[in-house]
Structures are given as structure tokens and as C-alpha cells.
mmCIF file with all atom_site columns, C-alpha atoms in Angstrom:
data_model
loop_
_atom_site.group_PDB
_atom_site.id
_atom_site.type_symbol
_atom_site.label_atom_id
_atom_site.label_alt_id
_atom_site.label_comp_id
_atom_site.label_asym_id
_atom_site.label_entity_id
_atom_site.label_seq_id
_atom_site.pdbx_PDB_ins_code
_atom_site.Cartn_x
_atom_site.Cartn_y
_atom_site.Cartn_z
_atom_site.occupancy
_atom_site.B_iso_or_equiv
_atom_site.pdbx_formal_charge
_atom_site.auth_seq_id
_atom_site.auth_comp_id
_atom_site.auth_asym_id
_atom_site.auth_atom_id
_atom_site.pdbx_PDB_model_num
ATOM 1   C CA . MET A 1 1   ? -9.401  13.148  4.728   1.00 0.00 ? 256 MET A CA 1
ATOM 2   C CA . ALA A 1 2   ? -10.273 9.537   3.756   1.00 0.00 ? 257 ALA A CA 1
ATOM 3   C CA . VAL A 1 3   ? -8.344  10.028  0.499   1.00 0.00 ? 258 VAL A CA 1
ATOM 4   C CA . GLU A 1 4   ? -5.295  11.176  2.634   1.00 0.00 ? 259 GLU A CA 1
ATOM 5   C CA . MET A 1 5   ? -5.618  8.166   4.954   1.00 0.00 ? 260 MET A CA 1
ATOM 6   C CA . ALA A 1 6   ? -5.787  5.748   1.982   1.00 0.00 ? 261 ALA A CA 1
ATOM 7   C CA . LEU A 1 7   ? -2.757  7.378   0.390   1.00 0.00 ? 262 LEU A CA 1
ATOM 8   C CA . ALA A 1 8   ? -0.665  7.211   3.564   1.00 0.00 ? 263 ALA A CA 1
ATOM 9   C CA . THR A 1 9   ? -1.615  3.569   3.855   1.00 0.00 ? 264 THR A CA 1
ATOM 10  C CA . THR A 1 10  ? -0.603  2.880   0.308   1.00 0.00 ? 265 THR A CA 1
ATOM 11  C CA . MET A 1 11  ? 2.632   4.566   0.794   1.00 0.00 ? 266 MET A CA 1
ATOM 12  C CA . ALA A 1 12  ? 3.338   2.741   4.005   1.00 0.00 ? 267 ALA A CA 1
ATOM 13  C CA . THR A 1 13  ? 2.696   -0.570  2.280   1.00 0.00 ? 268 THR A CA 1
ATOM 14  C CA . GLU A 1 14  ? 4.966   0.323   -0.581  1.00 0.00 ? 269 GLU A CA 1
ATOM 15  C CA . THR A 1 15  ? 7.972   0.565   1.737   1.00 0.00 ? 270 THR A CA 1
ATOM 16  C CA . GLN A 1 16  ? 7.029   -2.604  3.668   1.00 0.00 ? 271 GLN A CA 1
ATOM 17  C CA . PHE A 1 17  ? 8.537   -6.012  2.626   1.00 0.00 ? 272 PHE A CA 1
ATOM 18  C CA . HIS A 1 18  ? 5.947   -8.503  1.639   1.00 0.00 ? 273 HIS A CA 1
ATOM 19  C CA . VAL A 1 19  ? 6.370   -12.129 2.901   1.00 0.00 ? 274 VAL A CA 1
ATOM 20  C CA . LEU A 1 20  ? 4.512   -15.077 1.691   1.00 0.00 ? 275 LEU A CA 1
ATOM 21  C CA . ALA A 1 21  ? 4.130   -17.459 4.737   1.00 0.00 ? 276 ALA A CA 1
ATOM 22  C CA . VAL A 1 22  ? 3.292   -21.123 3.870   1.00 0.00 ? 277 VAL A CA 1
ATOM 23  C CA . ASP A 1 23  ? 2.371   -23.644 6.638   1.00 0.00 ? 278 ASP A CA 1
ATOM 24  C CA . ASP A 1 24  ? -0.363  -26.383 6.837   1.00 0.00 ? 279 ASP A CA 1
ATOM 25  C CA . CYS A 1 25  ? -0.565  -25.935 10.612  1.00 0.00 ? 280 CYS A CA 1
ATOM 26  C CA . LEU A 1 26  ? -2.898  -23.183 11.553  1.00 0.00 ? 281 LEU A CA 1
ATOM 27  C CA . ILE A 1 27  ? -1.145  -22.495 14.935  1.00 0.00 ? 282 ILE A CA 1
ATOM 28  C CA . ASP A 1 28  ? 2.290   -22.279 13.239  1.00 0.00 ? 283 ASP A CA 1
ATOM 29  C CA . ARG A 1 29  ? 0.965   -20.244 10.448  1.00 0.00 ? 284 ARG A CA 1
ATOM 30  C CA . LYS A 1 30  ? -0.755  -17.724 12.911  1.00 0.00 ? 285 LYS A CA 1
ATOM 31  C CA . LEU A 1 31  ? 2.537   -17.564 14.960  1.00 0.00 ? 286 LEU A CA 1
ATOM 32  C CA . ILE A 1 32  ? 4.766   -16.770 12.025  1.00 0.00 ? 287 ILE A CA 1
ATOM 33  C CA . GLU A 1 33  ? 2.206   -14.292 10.677  1.00 0.00 ? 288 GLU A CA 1
ATOM 34  C CA . ARG A 1 34  ? 2.146   -12.472 13.993  1.00 0.00 ? 289 ARG A CA 1
ATOM 35  C CA . LEU A 1 35  ? 5.897   -12.480 14.387  1.00 0.00 ? 290 LEU A CA 1
ATOM 36  C CA . LEU A 1 36  ? 6.305   -11.100 10.839  1.00 0.00 ? 291 LEU A CA 1
ATOM 37  C CA . LYS A 1 37  ? 3.600   -8.402  11.257  1.00 0.00 ? 292 LYS A CA 1
ATOM 38  C CA . THR A 1 38  ? 5.141   -7.399  14.772  1.00 0.00 ? 293 THR A CA 1
ATOM 39  C CA . SER A 1 39  ? 8.363   -6.855  12.774  1.00 0.00 ? 294 SER A CA 1
ATOM 40  C CA . SER A 1 40  ? 6.478   -4.560  10.307  1.00 0.00 ? 295 SER A CA 1
ATOM 41  C CA . TYR A 1 41  ? 6.314   -7.022  7.402   1.00 0.00 ? 296 TYR A CA 1
ATOM 42  C CA . GLN A 1 42  ? 3.314   -7.308  5.216   1.00 0.00 ? 297 GLN A CA 1
ATOM 43  C CA . VAL A 1 43  ? 2.220   -10.995 5.285   1.00 0.00 ? 298 VAL A CA 1
ATOM 44  C CA . THR A 1 44  ? 0.081   -13.240 3.131   1.00 0.00 ? 299 THR A CA 1
ATOM 45  C CA . ALA A 1 45  ? -0.375  -16.582 4.697   1.00 0.00 ? 300 ALA A CA 1
ATOM 46  C CA . VAL A 1 46  ? -1.420  -19.759 2.879   1.00 0.00 ? 301 VAL A CA 1
ATOM 47  C CA . ASP A 1 47  ? -1.872  -23.441 4.038   1.00 0.00 ? 302 ASP A CA 1
ATOM 48  C CA . SER A 1 48  ? -0.071  -25.395 1.291   1.00 0.00 ? 303 SER A CA 1
ATOM 49  C CA . GLY A 1 49  ? 2.672   -25.274 -1.399  1.00 0.00 ? 304 GLY A CA 1
ATOM 50  C CA . SER A 1 50  ? 0.213   -25.536 -4.156  1.00 0.00 ? 305 SER A CA 1
ATOM 51  C CA . LYS A 1 51  ? -1.711  -22.466 -2.875  1.00 0.00 ? 306 LYS A CA 1
ATOM 52  C CA . ALA A 1 52  ? 1.619   -20.673 -2.671  1.00 0.00 ? 307 ALA A CA 1
ATOM 53  C CA . LEU A 1 53  ? 2.354   -21.447 -6.205  1.00 0.00 ? 308 LEU A CA 1
ATOM 54  C CA . GLU A 1 54  ? -1.196  -20.435 -7.223  1.00 0.00 ? 309 GLU A CA 1
ATOM 55  C CA . PHE A 1 55  ? -0.714  -17.094 -5.405  1.00 0.00 ? 310 PHE A CA 1
ATOM 56  C CA . LEU A 1 56  ? 2.509   -16.491 -7.467  1.00 0.00 ? 311 LEU A CA 1
ATOM 57  C CA . GLY A 1 57  ? 0.818   -17.673 -10.660 1.00 0.00 ? 312 GLY A CA 1
ATOM 58  C CA . LEU A 1 58  ? 3.017   -20.676 -11.007 1.00 0.00 ? 313 LEU A CA 1
ATOM 59  C CA . ASN A 1 59  ? 0.310   -23.283 -10.504 1.00 0.00 ? 314 ASN A CA 1
ATOM 60  C CA . GLY A 1 60  ? -0.036  -24.504 -14.045 1.00 0.00 ? 315 GLY A CA 1
ATOM 61  C CA . GLU A 1 61  ? 1.649   -27.792 -14.811 1.00 0.00 ? 316 GLU A CA 1
ATOM 62  C CA . ASN A 1 62  ? 2.309   -26.666 -18.369 1.00 0.00 ? 317 ASN A CA 1
ATOM 63  C CA . GLU A 1 63  ? 3.659   -23.424 -17.366 1.00 0.00 ? 318 GLU A CA 1
ATOM 64  C CA . LEU A 1 64  ? 5.929   -21.956 -20.013 1.00 0.00 ? 319 LEU A CA 1
ATOM 65  C CA . ARG A 1 65  ? 9.302   -21.181 -18.490 1.00 0.00 ? 320 ARG A CA 1
ATOM 66  C CA . ASP A 1 66  ? 9.785   -18.120 -20.572 1.00 0.00 ? 321 ASP A CA 1
ATOM 67  C CA . SER A 1 67  ? 6.321   -16.520 -20.089 1.00 0.00 ? 322 SER A CA 1
ATOM 68  C CA . LYS A 1 68  ? 5.735   -14.211 -17.171 1.00 0.00 ? 323 LYS A CA 1
ATOM 69  C CA . PRO A 1 69  ? 2.877   -15.333 -14.741 1.00 0.00 ? 324 PRO A CA 1
ATOM 70  C CA . ALA A 1 70  ? -0.327  -13.665 -15.551 1.00 0.00 ? 325 ALA A CA 1
ATOM 71  C CA . SER A 1 71  ? -0.603  -12.243 -12.059 1.00 0.00 ? 326 SER A CA 1
ATOM 72  C CA . VAL A 1 72  ? 0.977   -12.188 -8.721  1.00 0.00 ? 327 VAL A CA 1
ATOM 73  C CA . SER A 1 73  ? -2.304  -13.304 -7.103  1.00 0.00 ? 328 SER A CA 1
ATOM 74  C CA . PRO A 1 74  ? -5.619  -14.785 -8.147  1.00 0.00 ? 329 PRO A CA 1
ATOM 75  C CA . ASP A 1 75  ? -7.290  -12.018 -6.058  1.00 0.00 ? 330 ASP A CA 1
ATOM 76  C CA . PRO A 1 76  ? -7.494  -8.779  -8.191  1.00 0.00 ? 331 PRO A CA 1
ATOM 77  C CA . TYR A 1 77  ? -6.968  -6.724  -4.963  1.00 0.00 ? 332 TYR A CA 1
ATOM 78  C CA . HIS A 1 78  ? -3.529  -8.375  -4.438  1.00 0.00 ? 333 HIS A CA 1
ATOM 79  C CA . GLN A 1 79  ? -2.299  -8.329  -7.990  1.00 0.00 ? 334 GLN A CA 1
ATOM 80  C CA . HIS A 1 80  ? -0.224  -5.285  -7.463  1.00 0.00 ? 335 HIS A CA 1
ATOM 81  C CA . LEU A 1 81  ? 1.659   -6.813  -4.446  1.00 0.00 ? 336 LEU A CA 1
ATOM 82  C CA . GLU A 1 82  ? 5.159   -7.939  -4.841  1.00 0.00 ? 337 GLU A CA 1
ATOM 83  C CA . ILE A 1 83  ? 6.597   -10.840 -2.870  1.00 0.00 ? 338 ILE A CA 1
ATOM 84  C CA . ASN A 1 84  ? 9.991   -10.114 -1.268  1.00 0.00 ? 339 ASN A CA 1
ATOM 85  C CA . MET A 1 85  ? 10.420  -13.424 0.549   1.00 0.00 ? 340 MET A CA 1
ATOM 86  C CA . ILE A 1 86  ? 8.769   -16.767 1.018   1.00 0.00 ? 341 ILE A CA 1
ATOM 87  C CA . ILE A 1 87  ? 8.941   -18.647 4.410   1.00 0.00 ? 342 ILE A CA 1
ATOM 88  C CA . THR A 1 88  ? 7.675   -22.206 4.269   1.00 0.00 ? 343 THR A CA 1
ATOM 89  C CA . ASP A 1 89  ? 7.242   -25.150 6.535   1.00 0.00 ? 344 ASP A CA 1
ATOM 90  C CA . TYR A 1 90  ? 9.256   -28.222 5.319   1.00 0.00 ? 345 TYR A CA 1
ATOM 91  C CA . CYS A 1 91  ? 6.800   -30.934 6.135   1.00 0.00 ? 346 CYS A CA 1
ATOM 92  C CA . MET A 1 92  ? 3.431   -30.387 4.446   1.00 0.00 ? 347 MET A CA 1
ATOM 93  C CA . PRO A 1 93  ? 1.053   -32.797 2.790   1.00 0.00 ? 348 PRO A CA 1
ATOM 94  C CA . GLY A 1 94  ? 1.092   -32.849 -0.927  1.00 0.00 ? 349 GLY A CA 1
ATOM 95  C CA . MET A 1 95  ? 4.033   -30.558 -1.621  1.00 0.00 ? 350 MET A CA 1
ATOM 96  C CA . THR A 1 96  ? 6.900   -30.212 0.836   1.00 0.00 ? 351 THR A CA 1
ATOM 97  C CA . GLY A 1 97  ? 8.679   -26.979 1.511   1.00 0.00 ? 352 GLY A CA 1
ATOM 98  C CA . TYR A 1 98  ? 11.635  -28.481 -0.281  1.00 0.00 ? 353 TYR A CA 1
ATOM 99  C CA . ASP A 1 99  ? 9.526   -29.107 -3.316  1.00 0.00 ? 354 ASP A CA 1
ATOM 100 C CA . LEU A 1 100 ? 8.165   -25.556 -3.121  1.00 0.00 ? 355 LEU A CA 1
ATOM 101 C CA . LEU A 1 101 ? 11.759  -24.203 -2.880  1.00 0.00 ? 356 LEU A CA 1
ATOM 102 C CA . LYS A 1 102 ? 12.753  -26.186 -6.003  1.00 0.00 ? 357 LYS A CA 1
ATOM 103 C CA . LYS A 1 103 ? 9.849   -24.847 -8.087  1.00 0.00 ? 358 LYS A CA 1
ATOM 104 C CA . ILE A 1 104 ? 10.606  -21.287 -6.955  1.00 0.00 ? 359 ILE A CA 1
ATOM 105 C CA . LYS A 1 105 ? 14.284  -21.599 -7.911  1.00 0.00 ? 360 LYS A CA 1
ATOM 106 C CA . GLU A 1 106 ? 13.388  -23.129 -11.187 1.00 0.00 ? 361 GLU A CA 1
ATOM 107 C CA . SER A 1 107 ? 11.094  -20.162 -12.070 1.00 0.00 ? 362 SER A CA 1
ATOM 108 C CA . LYS A 1 108 ? 12.500  -17.425 -14.286 1.00 0.00 ? 363 LYS A CA 1
ATOM 109 C CA . TYR A 1 109 ? 10.753  -14.629 -12.442 1.00 0.00 ? 364 TYR A CA 1
ATOM 110 C CA . PHE A 1 110 ? 10.844  -15.895 -8.915  1.00 0.00 ? 365 PHE A CA 1
ATOM 111 C CA . LYS A 1 111 ? 14.248  -17.527 -8.673  1.00 0.00 ? 366 LYS A CA 1
ATOM 112 C CA . ASP A 1 112 ? 15.858  -14.591 -6.873  1.00 0.00 ? 367 ASP A CA 1
ATOM 113 C CA . ILE A 1 113 ? 13.186  -14.365 -4.182  1.00 0.00 ? 368 ILE A CA 1
ATOM 114 C CA . PRO A 1 114 ? 14.748  -15.479 -0.814  1.00 0.00 ? 369 PRO A CA 1
ATOM 115 C CA . VAL A 1 115 ? 13.125  -18.599 0.515   1.00 0.00 ? 370 VAL A CA 1
ATOM 116 C CA . VAL A 1 116 ? 13.463  -19.597 4.117   1.00 0.00 ? 371 VAL A CA 1
ATOM 117 C CA . ILE A 1 117 ? 12.501  -23.101 5.372   1.00 0.00 ? 372 ILE A CA 1
ATOM 118 C CA . MET A 1 118 ? 11.025  -23.919 8.830   1.00 0.00 ? 373 MET A CA 1
ATOM 119 C CA . SER A 1 119 ? 10.752  -27.318 10.470  1.00 0.00 ? 374 SER A CA 1
ATOM 120 C CA . SER A 1 120 ? 10.181  -28.779 13.946  1.00 0.00 ? 375 SER A CA 1
ATOM 121 C CA . GLU A 1 121 ? 12.613  -31.576 13.175  1.00 0.00 ? 376 GLU A CA 1
ATOM 122 C CA . ASN A 1 122 ? 16.370  -30.915 13.391  1.00 0.00 ? 377 ASN A CA 1
ATOM 123 C CA . VAL A 1 123 ? 17.625  -33.204 10.631  1.00 0.00 ? 378 VAL A CA 1
ATOM 124 C CA . PRO A 1 124 ? 21.042  -32.084 9.454   1.00 0.00 ? 379 PRO A CA 1
ATOM 125 C CA . SER A 1 125 ? 20.827  -33.843 5.973   1.00 0.00 ? 380 SER A CA 1
ATOM 126 C CA . ARG A 1 126 ? 17.426  -32.167 5.393   1.00 0.00 ? 381 ARG A CA 1
ATOM 127 C CA . ILE A 1 127 ? 18.851  -28.729 6.451   1.00 0.00 ? 382 ILE A CA 1
ATOM 128 C CA . ASN A 1 128 ? 21.883  -29.142 4.117   1.00 0.00 ? 383 ASN A CA 1
ATOM 129 C CA . ARG A 1 129 ? 19.729  -30.181 1.214   1.00 0.00 ? 384 ARG A CA 1
ATOM 130 C CA . CYS A 1 130 ? 17.602  -27.181 1.458   1.00 0.00 ? 385 CYS A CA 1
ATOM 131 C CA . LEU A 1 131 ? 20.510  -24.812 1.922   1.00 0.00 ? 386 LEU A CA 1
ATOM 132 C CA . LYS A 1 132 ? 22.196  -26.458 -1.221  1.00 0.00 ? 387 LYS A CA 1
ATOM 133 C CA . GLU A 1 133 ? 19.088  -26.015 -3.170  1.00 0.00 ? 388 GLU A CA 1
ATOM 134 C CA . GLY A 1 134 ? 19.101  -22.312 -2.483  1.00 0.00 ? 389 GLY A CA 1
ATOM 135 C CA . ALA A 1 135 ? 17.272  -21.662 0.832   1.00 0.00 ? 390 ALA A CA 1
ATOM 136 C CA . GLU A 1 136 ? 18.601  -18.635 2.612   1.00 0.00 ? 391 GLU A CA 1
ATOM 137 C CA . GLU A 1 137 ? 17.896  -19.844 6.068   1.00 0.00 ? 392 GLU A CA 1
ATOM 138 C CA . PHE A 1 138 ? 16.496  -22.868 7.885   1.00 0.00 ? 393 PHE A CA 1
ATOM 139 C CA . PHE A 1 139 ? 14.772  -22.123 11.170  1.00 0.00 ? 394 PHE A CA 1
ATOM 140 C CA . LEU A 1 140 ? 13.776  -24.694 13.812  1.00 0.00 ? 395 LEU A CA 1
ATOM 141 C CA . LYS A 1 141 ? 10.167  -24.386 15.128  1.00 0.00 ? 396 LYS A CA 1
ATOM 142 C CA . PRO A 1 142 ? 8.812   -22.813 17.025  1.00 0.00 ? 397 PRO A CA 1
ATOM 143 C CA . VAL A 1 143 ? 10.107  -19.753 15.201  1.00 0.00 ? 398 VAL A CA 1
ATOM 144 C CA . GLN A 1 144 ? 11.253  -16.825 17.474  1.00 0.00 ? 399 GLN A CA 1
ATOM 145 C CA . LEU A 1 145 ? 11.440  -13.177 17.050  1.00 0.00 ? 400 LEU A CA 1
ATOM 146 C CA . SER A 1 146 ? 15.246  -13.440 16.994  1.00 0.00 ? 401 SER A CA 1
ATOM 147 C CA . ASP A 1 147 ? 14.827  -15.772 13.964  1.00 0.00 ? 402 ASP A CA 1
ATOM 148 C CA . VAL A 1 148 ? 12.572  -13.186 12.149  1.00 0.00 ? 403 VAL A CA 1
ATOM 149 C CA . ASN A 1 149 ? 15.209  -10.483 12.925  1.00 0.00 ? 404 ASN A CA 1
ATOM 150 C CA . LYS A 1 150 ? 17.679  -12.498 10.616  1.00 0.00 ? 405 LYS A CA 1
ATOM 151 C CA . LEU A 1 151 ? 15.389  -12.007 7.674   1.00 0.00 ? 406 LEU A CA 1
ATOM 152 C CA . ARG A 1 152 ? 16.077  -8.341  6.904   1.00 0.00 ? 407 ARG A CA 1
ATOM 153 C CA . PRO A 1 153 ? 19.507  -8.757  5.528   1.00 0.00 ? 408 PRO A CA 1
ATOM 154 C CA . HIS A 1 154 ? 18.284  -11.325 3.052   1.00 0.00 ? 409 HIS A CA 1
ATOM 155 C CA . LEU A 1 155 ? 15.412  -8.943  2.000   1.00 0.00 ? 410 LEU A CA 1
ATOM 156 C CA . MET A 1 156 ? 17.811  -6.157  1.563   1.00 0.00 ? 411 MET A CA 1
ATOM 157 C CA . LYS A 1 157 ? 19.975  -8.245  -0.607  1.00 0.00 ? 412 LYS A CA 1
ATOM 158 C CA . GLY A 1 158 ? 16.988  -9.358  -2.606  1.00 0.00 ? 413 GLY A CA 1
ATOM 159 C CA . ARG A 1 159 ? 15.977  -5.719  -3.031  1.00 0.00 ? 414 ARG A CA 1
ATOM 160 C CA . CYS A 1 160 ? 19.335  -4.583  -4.173  1.00 0.00 ? 415 CYS A CA 1
ATOM 161 C CA . LYS A 1 161 ? 19.440  -7.417  -6.701  1.00 0.00 ? 416 LYS A CA 1
ATOM 162 C CA . GLU A 1 162 ? 16.028  -6.280  -8.145  1.00 0.00 ? 417 GLU A CA 1
ATOM 163 C CA . GLU A 1 163 ? 17.234  -2.714  -8.429  1.00 0.00 ? 418 GLU A CA 1
ATOM 164 C CA . GLU A 1 164 ? 20.409  -3.775  -10.164 1.00 0.00 ? 419 GLU A CA 1
ATOM 165 C CA . GLU A 1 165 ? 18.313  -5.853  -12.611 1.00 0.00 ? 420 GLU A CA 1
ATOM 166 C CA . GLU A 1 166 ? 16.023  -2.890  -13.286 1.00 0.00 ? 421 GLU A CA 1
ATOM 167 C CA . GLU A 1 167 ? 19.098  -0.667  -14.078 1.00 0.00 ? 422 GLU A CA 1
ATOM 168 C CA . GLU A 1 168 ? 20.381  -3.259  -16.451 1.00 0.00 ? 423 GLU A CA 1
ATOM 169 C CA . ASP A 1 169 ? 17.070  -3.413  -18.267 1.00 0.00 ? 424 ASP A CA 1
ATOM 170 C CA . GLN A 1 170 ? 17.151  0.390   -18.870 1.00 0.00 ? 425 GLN A CA 1
ATOM 171 C CA . PRO A 1 171 ? 19.391  1.762   -21.514 1.00 0.00 ? 426 PRO A CA 1
ATOM 172 C CA . ASN A 1 172 ? 22.261  3.820   -20.366 1.00 0.00 ? 427 ASN A CA 1
ATOM 173 C CA . ASN A 1 173 ? 20.692  7.106   -21.221 1.00 0.00 ? 428 ASN A CA 1
ATOM 174 C CA . LYS A 1 174 ? 23.038  9.344   -19.194 1.00 0.00 ? 429 LYS A CA 1
ATOM 175 C CA . ARG A 1 175 ? 26.013  8.348   -21.230 1.00 0.00 ? 430 ARG A CA 1
ATOM 176 C CA . LYS A 1 176 ? 24.082  8.596   -24.494 1.00 0.00 ? 431 LYS A CA 1
ATOM 177 C CA . GLY A 1 177 ? 23.006  12.109  -23.459 1.00 0.00 ? 432 GLY A CA 1
ATOM 178 C CA . MET A 1 178 ? 26.497  13.227  -22.739 1.00 0.00 ? 433 MET A CA 1
ATOM 179 C CA . GLU A 1 179 ? 27.780  11.861  -26.131 1.00 0.00 ? 434 GLU A CA 1
ATOM 180 C CA . GLU A 1 180 ? 25.125  13.797  -27.948 1.00 0.00 ? 435 GLU A CA 1
ATOM 181 C CA . ILE A 1 181 ? 26.142  17.053  -26.102 1.00 0.00 ? 436 ILE A CA 1
ATOM 182 C CA . VAL A 1 182 ? 29.838  16.577  -26.841 1.00 0.00 ? 437 VAL A CA 1
ATOM 183 C CA . ASN A 1 183 ? 29.386  15.622  -30.476 1.00 0.00 ? 438 ASN A CA 1
ATOM 184 C CA . SER A 1 184 ? 26.717  18.369  -31.091 1.00 0.00 ? 439 SER A CA 1
ATOM 185 C CA . PRO A 1 185 ? 27.423  20.892  -33.831 1.00 0.00 ? 440 PRO A CA 1
ATOM 186 C CA . ASP A 1 186 ? 25.773  23.482  -31.592 1.00 0.00 ? 441 ASP A CA 1
ATOM 187 C CA . ARG A 1 187 ? 28.435  23.374  -28.930 1.00 0.00 ? 442 ARG A CA 1
ATOM 188 C CA . THR A 1 188 ? 29.706  26.700  -27.882 1.00 0.00 ? 443 THR A CA 1
ATOM 189 C CA . ARG A 1 189 ? 33.220  25.665  -27.224 1.00 0.00 ? 444 ARG A CA 1
ATOM 190 C CA . THR A 1 190 ? 35.565  24.468  -29.956 1.00 0.00 ? 445 THR A CA 1
ATOM 191 C CA . ARG A 1 191 ? 37.273  21.132  -29.558 1.00 0.00 ? 446 ARG A CA 1
ATOM 192 C CA . TYR A 1 192 ? 41.003  21.517  -29.789 1.00 0.00 ? 447 TYR A CA 1
ATOM 193 C CA . ASN A 1 193 ? 42.206  17.885  -29.435 1.00 0.00 ? 448 ASN A CA 1
ATOM 194 C CA . ASP A 1 194 ? 41.528  16.942  -32.971 1.00 0.00 ? 449 ASP A CA 1
ATOM 195 C CA . GLY A 1 195 ? 44.708  18.316  -34.515 1.00 0.00 ? 450 GLY A CA 1
ATOM 196 C CA . LEU A 1 196 ? 47.122  18.443  -31.599 1.00 0.00 ? 451 LEU A CA 1
ATOM 197 C CA . GLU A 1 197 ? 50.259  16.397  -31.346 1.00 0.00 ? 452 GLU A CA 1
ATOM 198 C CA . VAL A 1 198 ? 51.271  14.635  -28.211 1.00 0.00 ? 453 VAL A CA 1
ATOM 199 C CA . VAL A 1 199 ? 55.027  15.384  -27.373 1.00 0.00 ? 454 VAL A CA 1
#
């Protein structure tokens, strides 16, 4: 019974989208976490851009751009989790949300993850700068459930892109298999198009 429950839980989390929420303000972090969980997202919340990079395995200053991060998380329990989106506050001490966005978009392995920026300040130049750098959305705080409802299309787009990349990485075995069958000497039908003239 316990094994069945664990399996059902594992299967449920596999179908959920996993969002990394980044905010230095505890109240705002708890609010976004609750809104995301209410909308059936799996959430990991951290309080700074540097902790987000650490969670993603991008915290090394001398990170090699061509090497894949050693793990998705420093915690062995979370190493199998895949991040489908990052939602971050803009104004944080140390590393701003904009700086985090730039680091994510510069990364070979995380550049396609949708990033959403949140801010309590409605500054058009800041909003435009983030959108030009690759942010999918810019939400004004306090974030509402209606804002969270806007995330799913970005997540679906990200998932479709991941599936396309996986298909590109795999050889086209279907076509190869068909060619082997057609060109096989063991075929039961004779090929008649070899010596025919087209009139």
C-alpha cells in the first residue's frame, strides 16, 4: 500500500510543472509559492539570485559554458527534478532579477527555460529591458491568481521545445528501418521499377 502511494505521488509530480520561485521578501515568496501550488505547480522557493543559480548548478564563477551542470540541485533528493520555469523578483540585494535573467539566458542548458520577472515598481524602461533580454512576462506585485494563470502557455511552449530538441537528438530510426526493409534481399515482392521506362 505504501509503495503504491509513493508510486502515485511520483507519477503525479512527473506530470506537474516545476517552478523555481526567487524572492528576497519572505511574504512575497510565500504568496507566490501558495499561488503556484494552488494552481497545481510544484514549487521550489529560494531567497536570492545566487541561491537560484546554486540550485541550478550555475553558481561557479569559472563555469565552463560547454559543460553540463553537475546537478540540478545541491540536495541529492531534488537532483532528479527538472525546472520548467523561473519566476523572480526584480529588486533583490546582491543579484537583481535582471542579472539572474541574463545568467539564465547565457547558459547553454537553461537558456530555453521561461523566466518571469515580478516587481512592485511599474517602471516601463525596466519592464522593456527585461522583456528584450528574454523574460516571458513582467508581473506587478502583488501577484494575483490571474497572473499565475498566464504562465501555462509559456510552460507548454517550453515543454514543446524540449520535446523537439529530444527528437532532434535521436537518430531518425523510423526512416532507417523502412530503408532496410525496402532494400532487403529477403523481400517477398519483386521491385519492378528498376527497368521500366516512363512514357
